[in-house]
Amino acid sequence: MFRAAWKDFNARFKNILNRLSRHREFLERQAALLHFDQFQQSSQEAHQHVMQYQQDRVEIIDCFEKQEQEESKKKFFEALAWISGAQTSQDHESFCTERAKYPGTGSWILKQEKVHNWIEADTPMNSILWLNGIPGAGKC
Amino acid sequence: MLTVTGKTILASVIIEACQINQSFGTCYFYCKETDPGKNDFVSVLKGLLHQLLVRCRDMVPYCYEKKLSSGELNMASSNLAQQLLELFVQRIPKIYVIIDGIDECDITERRLITSFFTSLAETCDERDPGKLRVLFISQDYADIRRALATASVLSLVPSDNEEDLKAYARHWGQQIQLNHGLDDQGKEDIIDITLARARGEHQK
């Protein structure tokens, strides 16, 4: 009784499977056709879309970086203004300019042992050096 | 006539030599008695901070925040300036600080200057000897001598810069000869006078 029912079921089941299989093939063929027609067109669109996106991305990053730089520069100048340090570099430049009129002047100081050690040694004898003596004459 | 043989000129020579060394950050300050922006402790700190910030841009955000929270247009607090300087010194691997003319500041101010920097250098030396190197240039005053008792000292004497004085005198001799059409003897006389005068001034 069961075997008969099973055979029957099996046959019918196989039948259904076959039909499903053919249906599936048909759908696949249809889908493939449709897909192919549209494929060419949408491929191009997709490609353009990607290109545009890449370009936009580069521009946005560029713009953002520029903004950051502007911000950063602004903060730099504001911080510097707040510190309001005296213009000591101008003093330095004027001394150097004056000295340039007499080439080699003052260079003997760099050969003094203690000065040389303080500047050049990997580990100086003393991190602190005091240079005294010779009153500066004739200040301008 | 700006003499080029004073200590300040020597400071400029040393500063230039330091700046050549790329592995160090170099900052400096020339004190000036007659300039209220250049004759006290806070001025020295601010002058140095200016240079350090220019060199060390990644400290900008931090300094900017400090500016905002201070609510000041110009930094006035000595404590804040000290803190900032200590921070810069931590961040910069190796640094030369040259301060010229501390005798141009009054006695209280120069005490603050020497005390702050000697203490900072000592702290740095504990971890990394020679990371922070400080050079003070000044007249030989008793209070400064006491304050810098632990420092290495180089006392300059007039004969040290004899060659420079001669070059200076020769230069002026030549200038005057050119401008006034002197003969060579006249030029030599000028050189002798200039030299004597320069030596005399240096002995004051």
XYZ file of C-alpha atoms in Angstrom:
344
model
C 0.000 0.000 0.000
C 2.677 2.418 0.977
C 4.975 1.449 -1.857
C 2.290 2.102 -4.371
C 1.462 5.384 -2.861
C 5.126 6.221 -2.828
C 5.600 5.289 -6.495
C 2.746 7.422 -7.342
C 3.972 10.244 -5.234
C 7.452 9.847 -6.639
C 6.207 9.994 -10.186
C 4.057 12.949 -9.546
C 6.797 14.630 -7.630
C 9.262 14.042 -10.414
C 6.784 15.482 -12.797
C 6.402 18.580 -10.742
C 10.150 18.895 -10.423
C 10.532 18.632 -14.186
C 7.960 21.276 -14.797
C 9.574 23.526 -12.244
C 12.897 22.910 -13.856
C 11.611 23.837 -17.309
C 9.963 26.881 -15.876
C 13.087 27.886 -14.271
C 15.018 27.504 -17.507
C 12.480 29.605 -19.295
C 12.679 32.350 -16.692
C 16.393 32.280 -16.772
C 16.426 32.599 -20.517
C 14.027 35.474 -20.357
C 15.995 37.186 -17.633
C 19.190 36.691 -19.572
C 17.701 38.293 -22.664
C 16.315 41.249 -20.793
C 19.489 41.614 -18.854
C 21.579 41.638 -21.983
C 19.597 44.381 -23.696
C 19.694 46.587 -20.753
C 23.143 45.530 -19.801
C 24.875 47.553 -22.445
C 23.003 50.710 -21.688
C 23.135 50.536 -17.942
C 26.763 49.529 -18.043
C 27.612 52.785 -19.658
C 25.443 54.736 -17.256
C 26.978 52.930 -14.327
C 30.425 53.700 -15.585
C 29.679 57.386 -15.938
C 28.126 57.434 -12.570
C 31.232 55.939 -11.018
C 33.496 58.424 -12.806
C 31.415 61.332 -11.599
C 31.425 60.004 -8.093
C 35.194 59.671 -8.112
C 35.581 63.198 -9.394
C 33.159 64.595 -6.849
C 34.970 62.781 -4.107
C 38.331 64.254 -5.123
C 36.862 67.744 -5.331
C 35.170 67.463 -1.972
C 38.313 66.222 -0.284
C 40.328 68.981 -1.950
C 37.850 71.621 -0.857
C 37.788 70.232 2.649
C 41.578 70.200 2.883
C 41.780 73.782 1.687
C 39.257 74.794 4.314
C 41.224 72.982 6.962
C 44.394 74.730 5.884
C 42.665 78.110 5.992
C 41.329 77.356 9.449
C 44.707 76.194 10.587
C 46.444 79.270 9.213
C 43.884 81.524 10.854
C 44.426 79.846 14.210
C 48.178 80.091 13.787
C 48.073 83.847 13.278
C 45.613 84.337 16.100
C 47.741 82.310 18.484
C 50.815 84.253 17.414
C 49.034 87.575 17.934
C 47.946 86.458 21.367
C 51.495 85.517 22.293
C 52.510 89.002 21.094
C 56.223 88.400 21.327
C 58.501 91.364 20.690
C 60.152 91.452 17.287
C 63.501 90.175 18.350
C 64.276 88.732 14.930
C 64.516 92.237 13.528
C 67.185 93.022 16.104
C 69.046 89.906 15.120
C 68.924 90.750 11.441
C 70.231 94.253 11.983
C 73.165 92.935 14.013
C 73.971 90.386 11.341
C 73.753 92.995 8.605
C 76.088 95.283 10.489
C 78.510 92.454 11.125
C 78.526 91.540 7.444
C 80.380 94.768 6.734
C 83.369 93.283 8.515
C 83.620 89.759 7.234
C 84.835 87.246 9.766
C 84.335 89.542 12.715
C 83.337 87.766 15.897
C 83.920 84.335 14.436
C 86.762 83.786 16.925
C 84.125 83.223 19.601
C 83.098 79.931 18.001
C 86.612 78.605 18.463
C 86.580 79.209 22.184
C 86.595 75.792 23.821
C 83.613 76.340 26.087
C 81.475 77.811 23.331
C 82.421 75.103 20.871
C 81.603 72.421 23.411
C 78.263 73.990 24.253
C 77.205 74.134 20.619
C 78.715 71.013 19.138
C 79.208 68.301 21.732
C 76.716 65.436 21.807
C 76.613 65.899 25.540
C 78.023 69.260 26.592
C 80.087 69.656 29.752
C 77.393 71.977 30.973
C 74.031 72.744 29.441
C 74.245 76.275 30.728
C 76.895 78.696 29.561
C 77.441 82.269 30.696
C 79.422 84.627 28.517
C 80.470 87.795 30.303
C 82.905 90.651 29.969
C 83.767 93.146 27.196
C 81.215 95.889 27.730
C 79.444 96.588 24.441
C 80.831 99.922 23.282
C 79.183 102.715 21.351
C 75.621 101.473 21.096
C 73.960 103.036 18.119
C 78.314 104.177 14.482
C 77.335 100.749 15.708
C 80.345 98.948 16.967
C 80.543 95.413 15.793
C 82.726 94.154 18.554
C 80.361 94.155 21.514
C 78.959 91.114 23.225
C 75.675 91.475 21.384
C 77.441 90.982 18.094
C 79.058 87.854 19.487
C 75.580 86.694 20.464
C 74.500 87.068 16.859
C 77.485 84.994 15.706
C 76.600 82.199 18.092
C 72.918 82.331 17.177
C 73.749 81.943 13.505
C 76.025 79.009 14.231
C 73.250 77.352 16.228
C 70.690 77.910 13.488
C 72.864 75.997 11.053
C 72.475 72.886 13.158
C 69.324 71.306 11.754
C 68.838 68.807 14.524
C 68.281 71.623 17.026
C 65.578 74.210 17.378
C 67.121 77.617 18.056
C 65.411 80.491 19.809
C 66.861 83.674 21.166
C 66.092 87.009 22.719
C 67.966 90.305 22.810
C 67.046 92.207 25.946
C 66.929 95.968 25.812
C 66.775 98.174 28.866
C 64.929 101.018 27.216
C 62.204 98.888 25.663
C 59.390 97.819 28.029
C 58.619 94.967 25.685
C 62.147 93.645 25.949
C 63.334 94.156 29.482
C 61.521 91.675 31.683
C 60.907 87.995 32.263
C 57.536 87.799 30.536
C 58.884 89.589 27.479
C 61.693 87.090 27.190
C 59.240 84.203 27.463
C 56.893 85.679 24.880
C 59.702 86.437 22.461
C 60.891 82.855 22.663
C 57.372 81.442 22.412
C 56.791 83.385 19.228
C 59.755 81.738 17.550
C 58.917 78.310 18.911
C 55.358 78.431 17.630
C 56.555 79.421 14.171
C 58.855 76.432 14.226
C 56.494 73.980 15.823
C 53.141 74.344 14.034
C 51.543 71.287 15.565
C 51.331 73.223 18.811
C 48.910 75.690 17.183
C 45.677 73.942 18.217
C 46.824 73.740 21.830
C 47.940 77.378 21.943
C 44.747 78.451 20.250
C 42.697 76.698 22.916
C 44.744 78.410 25.605
C 44.105 81.749 23.942
C 40.361 81.116 23.924
C 40.226 80.006 27.520
C 42.377 82.918 28.655
C 39.908 85.413 27.233
C 42.788 87.808 26.652
C 43.775 89.619 23.509
C 47.388 89.527 24.544
C 48.932 86.891 26.758
C 49.754 88.532 30.052
C 50.093 85.700 32.511
C 53.638 84.766 33.388
C 52.553 81.362 34.662
C 50.826 80.508 31.425
C 53.843 81.622 29.417
C 56.085 79.455 31.575
C 53.805 76.460 31.155
C 53.716 76.882 27.410
C 57.457 77.205 27.180
C 57.959 74.058 29.232
C 55.611 72.244 26.884
C 57.457 73.381 23.786
C 60.734 72.299 25.339
C 59.256 68.867 25.973
C 58.045 68.527 22.400
C 61.157 69.723 20.623
C 63.870 67.067 20.836
C 66.834 69.439 21.082
C 66.867 73.150 21.611
C 69.275 76.073 21.975
C 68.106 79.117 23.930
C 70.254 82.233 23.709
C 69.441 85.222 25.866
C 71.542 88.292 25.313
C 71.845 91.218 27.676
C 70.085 90.000 30.812
C 71.879 92.858 32.573
C 69.529 95.129 30.626
C 66.696 93.824 32.782
C 66.401 94.942 36.362
C 67.587 92.787 39.178
C 64.241 91.118 39.991
C 63.509 90.299 36.401
C 66.900 88.834 35.625
C 66.656 86.698 38.737
C 63.380 85.265 37.370
C 64.992 84.649 33.988
C 68.088 82.865 35.278
C 66.126 80.886 37.821
C 63.511 79.654 35.344
C 65.949 78.575 32.669
C 68.561 77.019 34.924
C 65.854 75.027 36.628
C 64.349 73.927 33.320
C 67.745 72.905 31.972
C 68.451 70.906 35.118
C 65.145 69.091 34.790
C 65.862 68.253 31.161
C 69.378 67.124 32.022
C 67.994 64.464 34.333
C 66.382 62.645 31.435
C 68.414 63.724 28.458
C 71.606 65.700 29.145
C 72.150 68.521 26.713
C 68.659 68.441 25.265
C 68.081 72.016 26.392
C 71.128 74.266 26.156
C 70.932 77.795 27.486
C 73.405 80.592 26.819
C 73.282 83.798 28.836
C 75.290 86.799 27.711
C 75.734 89.740 30.005
C 77.949 92.013 32.012
C 79.665 90.458 34.953
C 77.364 91.552 37.774
C 77.504 90.013 41.229
C 73.854 88.970 41.329
C 74.105 87.258 37.964
C 77.295 85.543 39.024
C 75.509 84.183 42.091
C 72.467 83.110 40.081
C 74.631 81.295 37.545
C 76.981 79.687 40.028
C 76.432 76.242 38.492
C 76.957 77.344 34.920
C 80.023 77.074 32.754
C 81.551 80.547 32.515
C 83.529 82.226 29.796
C 84.859 85.661 30.670
C 85.942 87.692 27.707
C 88.848 90.111 27.935
C 89.661 92.992 25.627
C 92.513 91.227 23.882
C 90.142 88.496 22.729
C 88.712 90.643 20.035
C 91.867 92.546 19.114
C 91.767 91.230 15.571
C 88.195 92.370 15.141
C 89.060 95.803 16.489
C 91.915 96.101 14.003
C 89.684 95.074 11.110
C 87.104 97.589 12.262
C 89.677 100.373 12.510
C 91.123 99.517 9.092
C 87.662 99.616 7.569
C 87.012 103.094 8.909
C 90.477 104.227 7.928
C 89.765 103.198 4.360
C 86.333 104.776 4.340
C 87.613 108.073 5.571
C 90.543 107.976 3.151
C 88.090 107.474 0.293
C 85.693 110.142 1.436
C 88.283 112.767 2.255
C 91.116 111.966 -0.152
C 93.718 111.337 2.525
C 97.142 109.952 1.736
C 98.270 106.622 3.204
C 99.921 108.198 6.230
C 96.684 110.015 6.936
C 94.852 106.735 6.711
C 97.254 105.059 9.155
C 96.760 107.901 11.599
C 93.014 107.454 11.416
C 93.400 103.732 11.992
C 95.548 104.309 15.068
C 93.104 106.816 16.507
C 90.111 104.602 15.813
C 91.820 101.627 17.370
C 92.790 103.530 20.473
C 89.311 104.858 20.838
C 87.721 101.445 20.355
C 90.111 99.866 22.836
C 89.423 102.658 25.291
C 85.689 102.221 24.986
C 86.016 98.540 25.544
C 87.876 99.058 28.732
C 85.041 101.053 30.288
